[in-house]
Short mmCIF file of N, CA, C and O in Angstrom, two decimals:
data_model
loop_
_atom_site.label_atom_id
_atom_site.label_comp_id
_atom_site.label_asym_id
_atom_site.label_seq_id
_atom_site.Cartn_x
_atom_site.Cartn_y
_atom_site.Cartn_z
N UNK A 1 18.40 -2.29 9.46
CA UNK A 1 19.41 -1.35 9.92
C UNK A 1 20.66 -2.14 10.30
O UNK A 1 20.60 -3.10 11.05
N UNK A 2 21.76 -1.69 9.78
CA UNK A 2 23.05 -2.30 10.11
C UNK A 2 23.50 -1.80 11.48
O UNK A 2 23.34 -0.62 11.81
N UNK A 3 24.05 -2.70 12.30
CA UNK A 3 24.60 -2.27 13.58
C UNK A 3 26.11 -2.50 13.57
O UNK A 3 26.60 -3.45 12.94
N UNK A 4 26.82 -1.64 14.27
CA UNK A 4 28.28 -1.71 14.30
C UNK A 4 28.76 -1.31 15.70
O UNK A 4 28.18 -0.43 16.33
N UNK A 5 29.79 -1.98 16.16
CA UNK A 5 30.38 -1.65 17.45
C UNK A 5 31.08 -0.30 17.36
O UNK A 5 31.63 0.06 16.33
N UNK A 6 31.08 0.44 18.45
CA UNK A 6 31.61 1.80 18.44
C UNK A 6 33.09 1.85 18.04
O UNK A 6 33.51 2.78 17.36
N UNK A 7 33.88 0.84 18.42
CA UNK A 7 35.29 0.88 18.05
C UNK A 7 35.46 0.72 16.53
O UNK A 7 36.29 1.40 15.92
N UNK A 8 34.63 -0.14 15.92
CA UNK A 8 34.67 -0.29 14.46
C UNK A 8 34.15 0.99 13.79
O UNK A 8 34.67 1.43 12.77
N UNK A 9 33.12 1.57 14.39
CA UNK A 9 32.57 2.83 13.85
C UNK A 9 33.63 3.93 13.84
O UNK A 9 33.81 4.62 12.85
N UNK A 10 34.36 4.06 14.95
CA UNK A 10 35.41 5.09 15.01
C UNK A 10 36.52 4.82 14.00
O UNK A 10 37.02 5.74 13.35
N UNK A 11 36.90 3.55 13.87
CA UNK A 11 37.99 3.21 12.96
C UNK A 11 37.61 3.41 11.49
O UNK A 11 38.47 3.65 10.65
N UNK A 12 36.33 3.31 11.18
CA UNK A 12 35.86 3.42 9.80
C UNK A 12 34.79 4.49 9.66
O UNK A 12 33.82 4.32 8.91
N UNK A 13 34.97 5.58 10.36
CA UNK A 13 33.96 6.63 10.42
C UNK A 13 33.51 7.11 9.05
O UNK A 13 32.30 7.17 8.76
N UNK A 14 34.43 7.44 8.18
CA UNK A 14 34.08 7.96 6.86
C UNK A 14 33.23 6.96 6.08
O UNK A 14 32.24 7.33 5.45
N UNK A 15 33.60 5.69 6.14
CA UNK A 15 32.86 4.65 5.42
C UNK A 15 31.40 4.61 5.89
O UNK A 15 30.46 4.56 5.07
N UNK A 16 31.19 4.65 7.21
CA UNK A 16 29.83 4.57 7.74
C UNK A 16 29.04 5.86 7.47
O UNK A 16 27.84 5.81 7.20
N UNK A 17 29.71 6.99 7.52
CA UNK A 17 29.01 8.24 7.20
C UNK A 17 28.61 8.29 5.73
O UNK A 17 27.53 8.81 5.40
N UNK A 18 29.44 7.75 4.86
CA UNK A 18 29.08 7.68 3.44
C UNK A 18 27.88 6.77 3.22
O UNK A 18 27.00 7.06 2.43
N UNK A 19 27.83 5.66 3.97
CA UNK A 19 26.66 4.77 3.88
C UNK A 19 25.40 5.49 4.33
O UNK A 19 24.34 5.38 3.71
N UNK A 20 25.50 6.23 5.43
CA UNK A 20 24.34 6.98 5.93
C UNK A 20 23.92 8.03 4.93
O UNK A 20 22.73 8.23 4.68
N UNK A 21 24.88 8.69 4.32
CA UNK A 21 24.57 9.73 3.33
C UNK A 21 23.86 9.14 2.11
O UNK A 21 23.05 9.80 1.47
N UNK A 22 24.11 7.88 1.82
CA UNK A 22 23.46 7.24 0.68
C UNK A 22 22.09 6.65 1.04
O UNK A 22 21.44 6.05 0.20
N UNK A 23 21.67 6.81 2.30
CA UNK A 23 20.31 6.41 2.67
C UNK A 23 20.21 5.29 3.69
O UNK A 23 19.11 4.93 4.09
N UNK A 24 21.31 4.74 4.14
CA UNK A 24 21.28 3.62 5.07
C UNK A 24 21.32 4.10 6.52
O UNK A 24 22.05 5.04 6.85
N UNK A 25 20.54 3.46 7.39
CA UNK A 25 20.61 3.75 8.82
C UNK A 25 21.64 2.83 9.46
O UNK A 25 21.72 1.66 9.11
N UNK A 26 22.38 3.36 10.42
CA UNK A 26 23.42 2.57 11.09
C UNK A 26 23.26 2.73 12.59
O UNK A 26 23.22 3.86 13.10
N UNK A 27 23.16 1.61 13.28
CA UNK A 27 23.10 1.62 14.75
C UNK A 27 24.49 1.45 15.31
O UNK A 27 25.24 0.57 14.89
N UNK A 28 24.85 2.29 16.26
CA UNK A 28 26.17 2.22 16.90
C UNK A 28 25.97 1.62 18.29
O UNK A 28 25.16 2.13 19.07
N UNK A 29 26.70 0.55 18.59
CA UNK A 29 26.52 -0.16 19.86
C UNK A 29 27.81 -0.20 20.68
O UNK A 29 28.90 -0.02 20.15
N UNK A 30 27.64 -0.43 21.96
CA UNK A 30 28.75 -0.74 22.86
C UNK A 30 28.26 -1.81 23.82
O UNK A 30 27.15 -1.69 24.37
N UNK A 31 29.04 -2.85 23.96
CA UNK A 31 28.66 -4.00 24.80
C UNK A 31 27.26 -4.51 24.46
O UNK A 31 26.48 -4.88 25.33
N UNK A 32 26.91 -4.47 23.18
CA UNK A 32 25.61 -4.96 22.73
C UNK A 32 24.45 -4.01 22.96
O UNK A 32 23.32 -4.33 22.62
N UNK A 33 24.72 -2.85 23.53
CA UNK A 33 23.66 -1.89 23.81
C UNK A 33 23.71 -0.76 22.77
O UNK A 33 24.76 -0.20 22.50
N UNK A 34 22.54 -0.43 22.20
CA UNK A 34 22.46 0.62 21.19
C UNK A 34 22.73 1.99 21.83
O UNK A 34 22.07 2.37 22.80
N UNK A 35 23.71 2.70 21.30
CA UNK A 35 24.05 4.03 21.79
C UNK A 35 23.41 5.13 20.95
O UNK A 35 22.95 6.14 21.45
N UNK A 36 23.43 4.92 19.62
CA UNK A 36 22.94 5.96 18.71
C UNK A 36 22.55 5.33 17.39
O UNK A 36 22.97 4.22 17.05
N UNK A 37 21.74 6.06 16.66
CA UNK A 37 21.38 5.67 15.31
C UNK A 37 21.81 6.79 14.37
O UNK A 37 21.44 7.94 14.57
N UNK A 38 22.62 6.44 13.40
CA UNK A 38 23.07 7.40 12.40
C UNK A 38 22.10 7.28 11.23
O UNK A 38 21.91 6.19 10.68
N UNK A 39 21.48 8.38 10.86
CA UNK A 39 20.47 8.36 9.80
C UNK A 39 20.90 9.26 8.65
O UNK A 39 21.73 10.14 8.82
N UNK A 40 20.30 9.05 7.49
CA UNK A 40 20.60 9.92 6.35
C UNK A 40 20.21 11.36 6.66
O UNK A 40 19.32 11.61 7.48
N UNK A 41 20.86 12.31 6.03
CA UNK A 41 20.51 13.71 6.27
C UNK A 41 19.09 14.00 5.80
O UNK A 41 18.61 13.40 4.84
N UNK A 42 18.44 14.90 6.49
CA UNK A 42 17.09 15.31 6.12
C UNK A 42 17.18 16.28 4.95
O UNK A 42 17.91 17.27 5.02
N UNK A 43 16.49 15.96 3.91
CA UNK A 43 16.44 16.83 2.75
C UNK A 43 15.30 17.82 2.98
O UNK A 43 14.14 17.55 2.63
N UNK A 44 15.60 18.95 3.61
CA UNK A 44 14.56 19.89 4.04
C UNK A 44 13.70 20.39 2.88
O UNK A 44 12.50 20.50 3.01
N UNK A 45 14.32 20.67 1.76
CA UNK A 45 13.56 21.18 0.62
C UNK A 45 12.57 20.12 0.13
O UNK A 45 11.40 20.41 -0.12
N UNK A 46 13.04 18.89 0.00
CA UNK A 46 12.18 17.80 -0.45
C UNK A 46 11.08 17.52 0.57
O UNK A 46 9.93 17.29 0.20
N UNK A 47 11.43 17.56 1.86
CA UNK A 47 10.45 17.31 2.91
C UNK A 47 9.37 18.39 2.90
O UNK A 47 8.19 18.10 3.02
N UNK A 48 9.76 19.65 2.74
CA UNK A 48 8.79 20.75 2.68
C UNK A 48 7.88 20.61 1.47
O UNK A 48 6.67 20.83 1.57
N UNK A 49 8.44 20.21 0.34
CA UNK A 49 7.64 20.02 -0.87
C UNK A 49 6.60 18.92 -0.66
O UNK A 49 5.44 19.07 -1.05
N UNK A 50 6.99 17.83 -0.02
CA UNK A 50 6.06 16.74 0.25
C UNK A 50 4.95 17.19 1.19
O UNK A 50 3.78 16.84 1.00
N UNK A 51 5.29 17.99 2.20
CA UNK A 51 4.27 18.49 3.13
C UNK A 51 3.28 19.41 2.41
O UNK A 51 2.08 19.33 2.65
N UNK A 52 3.78 20.26 1.52
CA UNK A 52 2.89 21.14 0.76
C UNK A 52 1.98 20.35 -0.17
O UNK A 52 0.80 20.68 -0.32
N UNK A 53 2.51 19.31 -0.77
CA UNK A 53 1.69 18.46 -1.64
C UNK A 53 0.57 17.79 -0.84
O UNK A 53 -0.56 17.69 -1.32
N UNK A 54 0.86 17.36 0.37
CA UNK A 54 -0.16 16.76 1.23
C UNK A 54 -1.23 17.79 1.61
O UNK A 54 -2.42 17.50 1.60
N UNK A 55 -0.79 19.01 1.95
CA UNK A 55 -1.74 20.06 2.29
C UNK A 55 -2.62 20.43 1.10
O UNK A 55 -3.82 20.69 1.25
N UNK A 56 -2.03 20.44 -0.09
CA UNK A 56 -2.78 20.81 -1.29
C UNK A 56 -3.92 19.83 -1.57
O UNK A 56 -4.94 20.22 -2.15
N UNK A 57 -3.78 18.60 -1.14
CA UNK A 57 -4.82 17.60 -1.37
C UNK A 57 -6.10 17.91 -0.60
O UNK A 57 -7.19 17.57 -1.02
N UNK A 58 -5.96 18.57 0.56
CA UNK A 58 -7.14 18.82 1.39
C UNK A 58 -7.51 20.31 1.47
O UNK A 58 -8.50 20.64 2.11
N UNK A 59 -6.74 21.19 0.86
CA UNK A 59 -7.01 22.63 0.93
C UNK A 59 -8.24 22.98 0.09
O UNK A 59 -8.52 22.36 -0.93
N UNK A 60 -8.95 24.00 0.55
CA UNK A 60 -10.12 24.49 -0.17
C UNK A 60 -9.94 25.97 -0.44
O UNK A 60 -9.50 26.71 0.44
N UNK A 61 -10.26 26.40 -1.63
CA UNK A 61 -10.21 27.82 -1.96
C UNK A 61 -11.32 28.52 -1.18
O UNK A 61 -12.43 28.00 -1.05
N UNK A 62 -11.03 29.71 -0.67
CA UNK A 62 -11.97 30.47 0.16
C UNK A 62 -12.34 29.73 1.44
O UNK A 62 -13.43 29.89 1.97
N UNK A 63 -11.43 28.92 1.92
CA UNK A 63 -11.66 28.16 3.14
C UNK A 63 -11.81 29.09 4.34
O UNK A 63 -12.67 28.89 5.19
N UNK A 64 -10.98 30.12 4.41
CA UNK A 64 -11.05 31.08 5.51
C UNK A 64 -11.43 32.43 4.93
O UNK A 64 -10.74 32.97 4.07
N UNK A 65 -12.53 32.97 5.39
CA UNK A 65 -12.98 34.26 4.89
C UNK A 65 -12.52 35.36 5.85
O UNK A 65 -11.95 36.35 5.45
N UNK A 66 -12.77 35.21 7.12
CA UNK A 66 -12.25 36.13 8.12
C UNK A 66 -12.25 35.44 9.48
O UNK A 66 -12.96 34.46 9.67
N UNK A 67 -11.47 35.95 10.42
CA UNK A 67 -11.43 35.35 11.75
C UNK A 67 -12.80 35.46 12.41
O UNK A 67 -13.57 36.37 12.13
N UNK A 68 -13.10 34.53 13.26
CA UNK A 68 -14.41 34.52 13.91
C UNK A 68 -14.55 35.58 14.99
O UNK A 68 -15.66 35.99 15.29
N UNK A 69 -13.44 36.04 15.56
CA UNK A 69 -13.55 36.97 16.69
C UNK A 69 -13.11 38.40 16.38
O UNK A 69 -13.11 39.25 17.26
N UNK A 70 -12.73 38.71 15.12
CA UNK A 70 -12.33 40.07 14.80
C UNK A 70 -12.49 40.33 13.31
O UNK A 70 -12.55 39.41 12.51
N UNK A 71 -12.55 41.62 12.95
CA UNK A 71 -12.64 41.99 11.54
C UNK A 71 -11.25 42.18 10.97
O UNK A 71 -10.36 42.69 11.64
N UNK A 72 -11.08 41.83 9.72
CA UNK A 72 -9.84 42.08 9.02
C UNK A 72 -9.93 43.46 8.38
O UNK A 72 -10.98 43.87 7.90
N UNK A 73 -8.81 44.17 8.38
CA UNK A 73 -8.79 45.49 7.75
C UNK A 73 -9.16 45.41 6.27
O UNK A 73 -9.80 46.30 5.73
N UNK A 74 -8.80 44.34 5.62
CA UNK A 74 -9.08 44.17 4.20
C UNK A 74 -10.58 44.07 3.93
O UNK A 74 -11.06 44.39 2.84
N UNK A 75 -11.36 43.65 4.92
CA UNK A 75 -12.81 43.51 4.74
C UNK A 75 -13.56 44.80 5.04
O UNK A 75 -14.77 44.87 4.84
N UNK A 76 -12.91 45.80 5.55
CA UNK A 76 -13.59 47.03 5.93
C UNK A 76 -13.68 48.00 4.79
O UNK A 76 -13.00 48.01 3.84
#
């Protein structure tokens, strides 16, 4: 992760945001202390697709037949 002083970050904001958009993390510091981490945007669609793919690996057909404590209208 690249770190940059806050004054340099402010002076070159667009440059650092473009780096973050391309996948790089940037730490923003003041007096050597980390204030924030700028991260790439979350690709929600891609993240959801990955989560579904993980669930599909362990899912079982007919895994749930009905709730244990009540009847479903569809089963009546």
